[in-house]
Short mmCIF file of C-alpha atoms and ligand atoms in Angstrom, two decimals:
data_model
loop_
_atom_site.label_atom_id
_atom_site.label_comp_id
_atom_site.label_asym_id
_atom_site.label_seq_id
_atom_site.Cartn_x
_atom_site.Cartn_y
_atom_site.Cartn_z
CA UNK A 177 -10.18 18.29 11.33
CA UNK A 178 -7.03 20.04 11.68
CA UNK A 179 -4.92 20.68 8.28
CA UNK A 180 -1.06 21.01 8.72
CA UNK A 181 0.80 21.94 5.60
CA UNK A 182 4.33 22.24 7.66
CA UNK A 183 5.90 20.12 10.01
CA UNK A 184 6.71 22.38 12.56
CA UNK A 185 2.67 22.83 13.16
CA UNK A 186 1.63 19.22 12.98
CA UNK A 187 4.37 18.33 15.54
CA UNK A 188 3.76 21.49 17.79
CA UNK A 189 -0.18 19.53 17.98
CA UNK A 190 1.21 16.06 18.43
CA UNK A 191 3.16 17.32 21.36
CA UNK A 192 0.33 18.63 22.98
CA UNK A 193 -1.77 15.48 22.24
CA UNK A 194 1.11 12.63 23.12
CA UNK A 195 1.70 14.97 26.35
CA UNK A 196 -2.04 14.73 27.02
CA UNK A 197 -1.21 10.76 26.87
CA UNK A 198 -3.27 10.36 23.62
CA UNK A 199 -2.34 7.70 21.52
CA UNK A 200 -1.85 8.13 18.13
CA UNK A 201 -2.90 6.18 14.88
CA UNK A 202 -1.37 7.06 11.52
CA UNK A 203 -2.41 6.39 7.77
CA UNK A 204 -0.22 7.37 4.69
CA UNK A 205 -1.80 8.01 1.76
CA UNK A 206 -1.20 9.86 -1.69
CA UNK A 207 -4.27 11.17 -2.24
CA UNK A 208 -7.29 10.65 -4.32
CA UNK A 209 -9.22 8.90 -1.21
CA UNK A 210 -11.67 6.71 -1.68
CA UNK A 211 -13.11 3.78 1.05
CA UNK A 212 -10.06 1.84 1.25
CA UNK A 213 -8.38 4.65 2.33
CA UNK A 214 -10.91 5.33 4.28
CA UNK A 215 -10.98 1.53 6.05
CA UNK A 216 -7.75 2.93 7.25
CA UNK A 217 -8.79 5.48 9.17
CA UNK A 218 -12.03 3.80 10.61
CA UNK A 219 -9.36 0.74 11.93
CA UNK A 220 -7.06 3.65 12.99
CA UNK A 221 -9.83 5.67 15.24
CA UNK A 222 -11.04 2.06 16.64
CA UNK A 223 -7.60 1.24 18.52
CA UNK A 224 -6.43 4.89 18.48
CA UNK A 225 -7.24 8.39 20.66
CA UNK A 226 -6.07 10.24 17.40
CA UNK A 227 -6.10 9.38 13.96
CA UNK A 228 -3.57 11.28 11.12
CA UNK A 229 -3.42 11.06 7.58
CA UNK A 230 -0.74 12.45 5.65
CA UNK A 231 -1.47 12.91 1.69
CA UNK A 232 2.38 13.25 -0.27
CA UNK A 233 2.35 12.20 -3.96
CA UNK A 234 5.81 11.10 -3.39
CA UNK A 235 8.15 11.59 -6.65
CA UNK A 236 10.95 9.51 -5.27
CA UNK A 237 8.58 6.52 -5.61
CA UNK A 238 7.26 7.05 -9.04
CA UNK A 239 10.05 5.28 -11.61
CA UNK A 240 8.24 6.11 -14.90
CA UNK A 241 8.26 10.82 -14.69
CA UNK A 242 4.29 9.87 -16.54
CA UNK A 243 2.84 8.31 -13.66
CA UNK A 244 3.83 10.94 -11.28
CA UNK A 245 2.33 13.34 -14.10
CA UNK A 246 -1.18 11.65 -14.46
CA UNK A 247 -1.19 10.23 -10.73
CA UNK A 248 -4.97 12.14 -9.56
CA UNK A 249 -4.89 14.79 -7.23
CA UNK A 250 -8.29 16.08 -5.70
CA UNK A 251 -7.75 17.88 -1.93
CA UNK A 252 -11.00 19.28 -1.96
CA UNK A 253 -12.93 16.35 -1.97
CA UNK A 254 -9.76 14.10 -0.15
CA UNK A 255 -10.54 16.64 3.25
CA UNK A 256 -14.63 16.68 2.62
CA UNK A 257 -13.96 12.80 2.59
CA UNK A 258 -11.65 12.86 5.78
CA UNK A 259 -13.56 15.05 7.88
CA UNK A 260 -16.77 12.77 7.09
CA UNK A 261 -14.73 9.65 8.68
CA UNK A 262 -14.02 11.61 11.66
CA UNK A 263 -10.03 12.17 10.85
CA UNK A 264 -8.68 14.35 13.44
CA UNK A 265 -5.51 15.69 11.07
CA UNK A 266 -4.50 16.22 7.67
CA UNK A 267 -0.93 16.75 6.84
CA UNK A 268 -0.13 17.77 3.65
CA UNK A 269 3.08 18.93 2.95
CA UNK A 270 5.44 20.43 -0.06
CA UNK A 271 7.40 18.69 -1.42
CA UNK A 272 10.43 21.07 0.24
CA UNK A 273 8.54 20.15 4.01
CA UNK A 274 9.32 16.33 3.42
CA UNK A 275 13.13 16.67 1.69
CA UNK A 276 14.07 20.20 3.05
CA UNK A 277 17.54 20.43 1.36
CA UNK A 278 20.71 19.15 2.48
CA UNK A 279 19.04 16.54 4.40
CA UNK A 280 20.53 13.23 4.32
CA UNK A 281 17.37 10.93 3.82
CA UNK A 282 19.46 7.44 2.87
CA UNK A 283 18.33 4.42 4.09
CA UNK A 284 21.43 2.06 4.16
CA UNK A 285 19.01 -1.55 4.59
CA UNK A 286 19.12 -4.46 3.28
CA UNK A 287 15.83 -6.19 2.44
CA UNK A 288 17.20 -9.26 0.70
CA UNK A 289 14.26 -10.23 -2.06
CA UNK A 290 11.40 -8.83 -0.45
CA UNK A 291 12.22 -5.46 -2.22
CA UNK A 292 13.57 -7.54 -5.75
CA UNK A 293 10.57 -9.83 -6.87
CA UNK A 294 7.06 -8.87 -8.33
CA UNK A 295 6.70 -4.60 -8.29
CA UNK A 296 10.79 -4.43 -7.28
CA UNK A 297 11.46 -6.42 -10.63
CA UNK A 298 9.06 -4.47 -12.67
CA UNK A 299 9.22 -0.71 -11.08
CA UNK A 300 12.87 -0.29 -10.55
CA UNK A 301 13.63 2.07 -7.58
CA UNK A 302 10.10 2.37 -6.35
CA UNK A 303 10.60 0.59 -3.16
CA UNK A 304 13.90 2.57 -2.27
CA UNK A 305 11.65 6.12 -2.52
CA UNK A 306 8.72 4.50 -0.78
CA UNK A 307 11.17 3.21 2.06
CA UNK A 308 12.58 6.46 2.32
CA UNK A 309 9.27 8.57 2.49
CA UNK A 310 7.81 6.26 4.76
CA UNK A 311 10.82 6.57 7.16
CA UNK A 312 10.60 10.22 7.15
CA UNK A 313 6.57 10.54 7.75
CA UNK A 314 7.44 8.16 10.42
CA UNK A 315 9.78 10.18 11.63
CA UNK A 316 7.69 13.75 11.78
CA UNK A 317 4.59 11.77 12.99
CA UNK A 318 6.14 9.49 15.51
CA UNK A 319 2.99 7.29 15.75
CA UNK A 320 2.10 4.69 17.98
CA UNK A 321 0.89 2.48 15.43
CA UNK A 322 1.07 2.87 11.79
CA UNK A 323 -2.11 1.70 9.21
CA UNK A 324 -1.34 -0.58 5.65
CA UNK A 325 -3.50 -2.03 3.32
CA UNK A 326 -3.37 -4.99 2.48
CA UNK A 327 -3.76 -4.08 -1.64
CA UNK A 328 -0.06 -3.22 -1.42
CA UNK A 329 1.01 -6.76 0.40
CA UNK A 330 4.70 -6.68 -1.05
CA UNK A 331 4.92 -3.22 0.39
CA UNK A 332 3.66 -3.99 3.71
CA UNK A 333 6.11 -6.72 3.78
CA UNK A 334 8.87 -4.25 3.39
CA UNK A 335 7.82 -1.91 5.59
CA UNK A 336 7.52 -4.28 8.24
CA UNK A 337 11.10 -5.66 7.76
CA UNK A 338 12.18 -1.64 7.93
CA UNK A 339 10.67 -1.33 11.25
CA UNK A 340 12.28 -4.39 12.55
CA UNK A 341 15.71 -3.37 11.07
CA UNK A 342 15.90 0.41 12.47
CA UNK A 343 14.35 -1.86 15.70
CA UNK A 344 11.39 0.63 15.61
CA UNK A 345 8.25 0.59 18.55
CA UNK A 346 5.81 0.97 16.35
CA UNK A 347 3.36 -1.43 15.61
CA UNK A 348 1.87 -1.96 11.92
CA UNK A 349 -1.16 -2.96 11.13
CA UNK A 350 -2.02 -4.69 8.25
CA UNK A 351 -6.03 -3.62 6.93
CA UNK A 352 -7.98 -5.50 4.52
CA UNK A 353 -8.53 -4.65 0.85
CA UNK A 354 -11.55 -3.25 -0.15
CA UNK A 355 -13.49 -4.27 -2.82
CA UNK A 356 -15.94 -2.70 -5.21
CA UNK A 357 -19.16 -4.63 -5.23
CA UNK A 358 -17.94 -6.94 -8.48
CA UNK A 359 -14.57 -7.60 -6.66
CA UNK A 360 -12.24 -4.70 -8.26
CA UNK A 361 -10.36 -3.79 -5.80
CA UNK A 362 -10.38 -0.37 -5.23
CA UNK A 363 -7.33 2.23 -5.88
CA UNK A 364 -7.01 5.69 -6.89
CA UNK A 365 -5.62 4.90 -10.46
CA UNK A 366 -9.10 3.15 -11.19
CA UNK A 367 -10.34 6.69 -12.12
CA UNK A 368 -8.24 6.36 -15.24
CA UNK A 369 -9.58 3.25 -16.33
CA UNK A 370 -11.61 2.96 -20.06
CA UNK A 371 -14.96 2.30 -19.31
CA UNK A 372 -14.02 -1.03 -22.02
CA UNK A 373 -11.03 -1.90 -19.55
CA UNK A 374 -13.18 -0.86 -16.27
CA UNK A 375 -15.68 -3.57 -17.12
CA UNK A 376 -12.70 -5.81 -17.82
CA UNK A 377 -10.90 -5.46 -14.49
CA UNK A 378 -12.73 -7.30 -12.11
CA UNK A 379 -11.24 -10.41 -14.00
CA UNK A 380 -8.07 -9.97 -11.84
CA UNK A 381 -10.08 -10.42 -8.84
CA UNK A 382 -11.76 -13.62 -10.43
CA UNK A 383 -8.36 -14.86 -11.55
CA UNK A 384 -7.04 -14.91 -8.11
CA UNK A 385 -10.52 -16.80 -6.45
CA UNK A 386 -9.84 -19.48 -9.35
CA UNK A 387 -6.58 -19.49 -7.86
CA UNK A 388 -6.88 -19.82 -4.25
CA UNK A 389 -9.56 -23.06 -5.80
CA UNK A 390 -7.11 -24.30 -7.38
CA UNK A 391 -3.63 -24.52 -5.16
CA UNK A 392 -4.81 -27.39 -2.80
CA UNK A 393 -5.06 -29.50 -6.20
CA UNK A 394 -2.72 -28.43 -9.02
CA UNK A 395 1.22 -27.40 -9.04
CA UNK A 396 1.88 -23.51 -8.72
CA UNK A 397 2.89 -23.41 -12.48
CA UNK A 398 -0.28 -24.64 -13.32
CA UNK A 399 -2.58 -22.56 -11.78
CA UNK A 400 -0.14 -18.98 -12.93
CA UNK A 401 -0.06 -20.08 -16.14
CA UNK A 402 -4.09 -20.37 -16.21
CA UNK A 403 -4.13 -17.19 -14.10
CA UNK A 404 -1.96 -15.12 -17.25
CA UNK A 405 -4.24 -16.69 -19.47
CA UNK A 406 -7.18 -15.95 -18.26
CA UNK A 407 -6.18 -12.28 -17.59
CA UNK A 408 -4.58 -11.78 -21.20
CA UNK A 409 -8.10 -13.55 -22.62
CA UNK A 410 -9.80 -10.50 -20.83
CA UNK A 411 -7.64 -8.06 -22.37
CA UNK A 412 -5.74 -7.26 -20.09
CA UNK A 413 -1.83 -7.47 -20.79
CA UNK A 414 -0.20 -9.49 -17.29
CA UNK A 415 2.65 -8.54 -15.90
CA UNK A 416 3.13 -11.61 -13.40
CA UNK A 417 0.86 -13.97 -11.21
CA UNK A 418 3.04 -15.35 -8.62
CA UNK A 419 1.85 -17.91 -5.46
CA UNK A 420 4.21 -16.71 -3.34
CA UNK A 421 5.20 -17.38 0.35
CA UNK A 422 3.67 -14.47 2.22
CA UNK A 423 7.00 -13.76 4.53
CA UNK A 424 9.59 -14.12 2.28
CA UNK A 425 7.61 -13.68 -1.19
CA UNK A 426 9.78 -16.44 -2.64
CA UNK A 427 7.65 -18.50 -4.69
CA UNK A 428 5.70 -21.88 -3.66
CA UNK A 429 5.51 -25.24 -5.83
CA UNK A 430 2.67 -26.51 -4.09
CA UNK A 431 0.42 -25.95 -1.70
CA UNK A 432 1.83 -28.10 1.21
CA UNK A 433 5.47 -25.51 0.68
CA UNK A 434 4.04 -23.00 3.51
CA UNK A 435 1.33 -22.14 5.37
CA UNK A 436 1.07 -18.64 4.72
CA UNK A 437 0.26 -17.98 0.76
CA UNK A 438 -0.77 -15.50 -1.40
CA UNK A 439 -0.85 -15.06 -4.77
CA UNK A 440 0.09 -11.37 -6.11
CA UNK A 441 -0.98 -9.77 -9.59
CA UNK A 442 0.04 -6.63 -11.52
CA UNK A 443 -1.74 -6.24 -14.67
CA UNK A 444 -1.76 -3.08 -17.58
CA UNK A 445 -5.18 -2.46 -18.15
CA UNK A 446 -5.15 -0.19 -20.90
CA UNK A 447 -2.28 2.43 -19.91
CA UNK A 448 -3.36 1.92 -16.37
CA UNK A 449 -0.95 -0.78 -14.36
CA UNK A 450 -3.02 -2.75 -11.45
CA UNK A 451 -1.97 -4.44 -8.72
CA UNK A 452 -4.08 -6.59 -6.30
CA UNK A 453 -3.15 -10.10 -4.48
CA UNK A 454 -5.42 -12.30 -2.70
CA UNK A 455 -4.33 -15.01 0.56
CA UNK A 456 -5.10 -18.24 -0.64
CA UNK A 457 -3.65 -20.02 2.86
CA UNK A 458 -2.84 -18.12 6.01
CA UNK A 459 -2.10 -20.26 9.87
CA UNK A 460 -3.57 -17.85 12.27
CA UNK A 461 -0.07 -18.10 14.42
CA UNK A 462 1.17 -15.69 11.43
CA UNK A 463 -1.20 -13.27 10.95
P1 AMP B 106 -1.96 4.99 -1.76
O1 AMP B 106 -2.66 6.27 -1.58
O2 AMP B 106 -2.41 4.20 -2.95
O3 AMP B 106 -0.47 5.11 -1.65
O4 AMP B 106 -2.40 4.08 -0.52
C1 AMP B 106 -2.27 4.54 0.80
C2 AMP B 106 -2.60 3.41 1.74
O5 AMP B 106 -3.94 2.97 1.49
C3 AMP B 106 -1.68 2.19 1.57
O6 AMP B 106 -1.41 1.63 2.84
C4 AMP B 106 -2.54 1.27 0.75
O7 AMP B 106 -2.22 -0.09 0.90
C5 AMP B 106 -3.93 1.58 1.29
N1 AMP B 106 -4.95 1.20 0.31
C6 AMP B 106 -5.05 1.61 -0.98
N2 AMP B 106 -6.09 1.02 -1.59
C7 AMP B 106 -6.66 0.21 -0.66
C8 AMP B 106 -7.77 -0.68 -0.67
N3 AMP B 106 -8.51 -0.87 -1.76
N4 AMP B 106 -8.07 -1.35 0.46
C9 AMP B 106 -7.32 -1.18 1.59
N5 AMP B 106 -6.27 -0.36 1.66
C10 AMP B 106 -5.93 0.32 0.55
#
């Protein structure tokens, strides 16, 4: 695996490799890899000649200075993981590579509410520096198609409205969330987790299966409020449980609003904020 630290060096390589008529697959990460990062890169080598990973702990995106302090950071084992799923390059620049001074990074869009409701009411900011960092690893790597998880829904969301703003060619592709075997989903801040409020988190994952049960039968309002209940009864301290239309993420009264639902959770467990969301209807004409 090839490890580019500047951007002059990665692109001098993707060059070569788009001039060879390789097609290339591209995963953004910040670090601290574990299998659902690595999901990404297996989807990405399936439909792609090359497959690139960029890991940037982004400060633009982090709204509370603590998070960007604690946020894990492990290269060594991040590239011993990479090269093991056949990655074919790292990039992982300074800070000063991705906003070299004096230039003008702004993103003048507009995503109405996608960017307001759930994380964008509750992490002011954070989808304005993850817009903007995306946008500008997009624009070093120039890939042909560009991997998302599925754990960050509300994010893929906007990042799929970006590319259909700035009227982008590349194609996103939206990978599942993986689990840990009792249904935690997994993320890089679950390293921080108590071993009280590790045992505790798989309740999120339960919360939203009682959920997606539920909808068919009982009002939205209904099944949050048992949702927030259920997580606060575990201990853990809710920070919203919406049903939510999966295109706009307005919220749904009932089941029959839309065909394409999913509820959405953020959670504090601890001093540890999780976020995880579940599709509890989806018509295959909008996947
Ligand atoms: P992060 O490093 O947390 O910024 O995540 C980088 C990418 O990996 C994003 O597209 C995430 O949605 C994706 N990702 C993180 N955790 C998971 C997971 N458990 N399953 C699938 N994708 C994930």
């Amino acid at each position: 695996m090839l490890v580019f630290k500047q951007v002059a060096g990665l692109q001098a390589w993707l060059d070569s490799e788009r001039r060879e008529g390789k097609t290339i697959g591209f995963a953004p990460t910040m670090g601290a890899l574990h299998q659902g990062h690595l999901g990404l890169v297996e989807i990405a080598k399936s439909e792609c000649d090359r497959a690139v990973v960029s890991i940037f702990v982004n400060p633009t995106q982090f709204n509370d200075p603590a998070d960007l302090e604690k946020y894990p950071r492990m290269p060594e084992q991040d590239i011993a993981l990479l090269i093991g799923a056949g990655c074919d390059a790292l990039f992982m620049p300074p800070v000063d590579e991705v906003y070299p001074p004096g230039l003008d990074l702004s993103l003048q869009l507009d995503f109405g509410a996608l960017d307001q409701v759930m994380e964008g009411e509750f992490r002011p900011g954070h989808f304005g520096g993850m817009a903007m960092v995306v946008k500008r690893l997009l624009d070093i790597v120039q890939p042909h198609r560009l991997y998302m998880g599925q754990k960050d829904f509300q994010q893929l969301s906007i990042v799929r409205d970006m590319l259909r703003q700035l009227g982008s060619g590349i194609e996103l592709v939206r990978c599942p969330t993986t689990r840990e075997p009792d249904g935690l989903a997994m993320s890089s801040r679950n390293l921080r987790l108590s071993p009280a409020m590790r045992a505790a988190a798989p309740v999120i994952y339960q919360s939203m299966l009682a959920a997606k049960a539920a909808l068919p039968d009982e009002p939205a309002s209904a099944v949050q409020a048992r949702g927030l209940e259920t997580l606060r009864n575990a201990g853990l301290d809710p920070e919203y449980f919406d049903l939510v239309d999966g295109n706009t993420l307005l919220p749904v009264e009932q089941y029959g609003d839309s065909d394409f639902i999913v509820v959405c959770v953020a959670a504090w467990a601890g001093d540890v904020r999780l976020i995880d969301n579940l599709v509890i209807r989806e018509n295959p004409a909008v996947a």
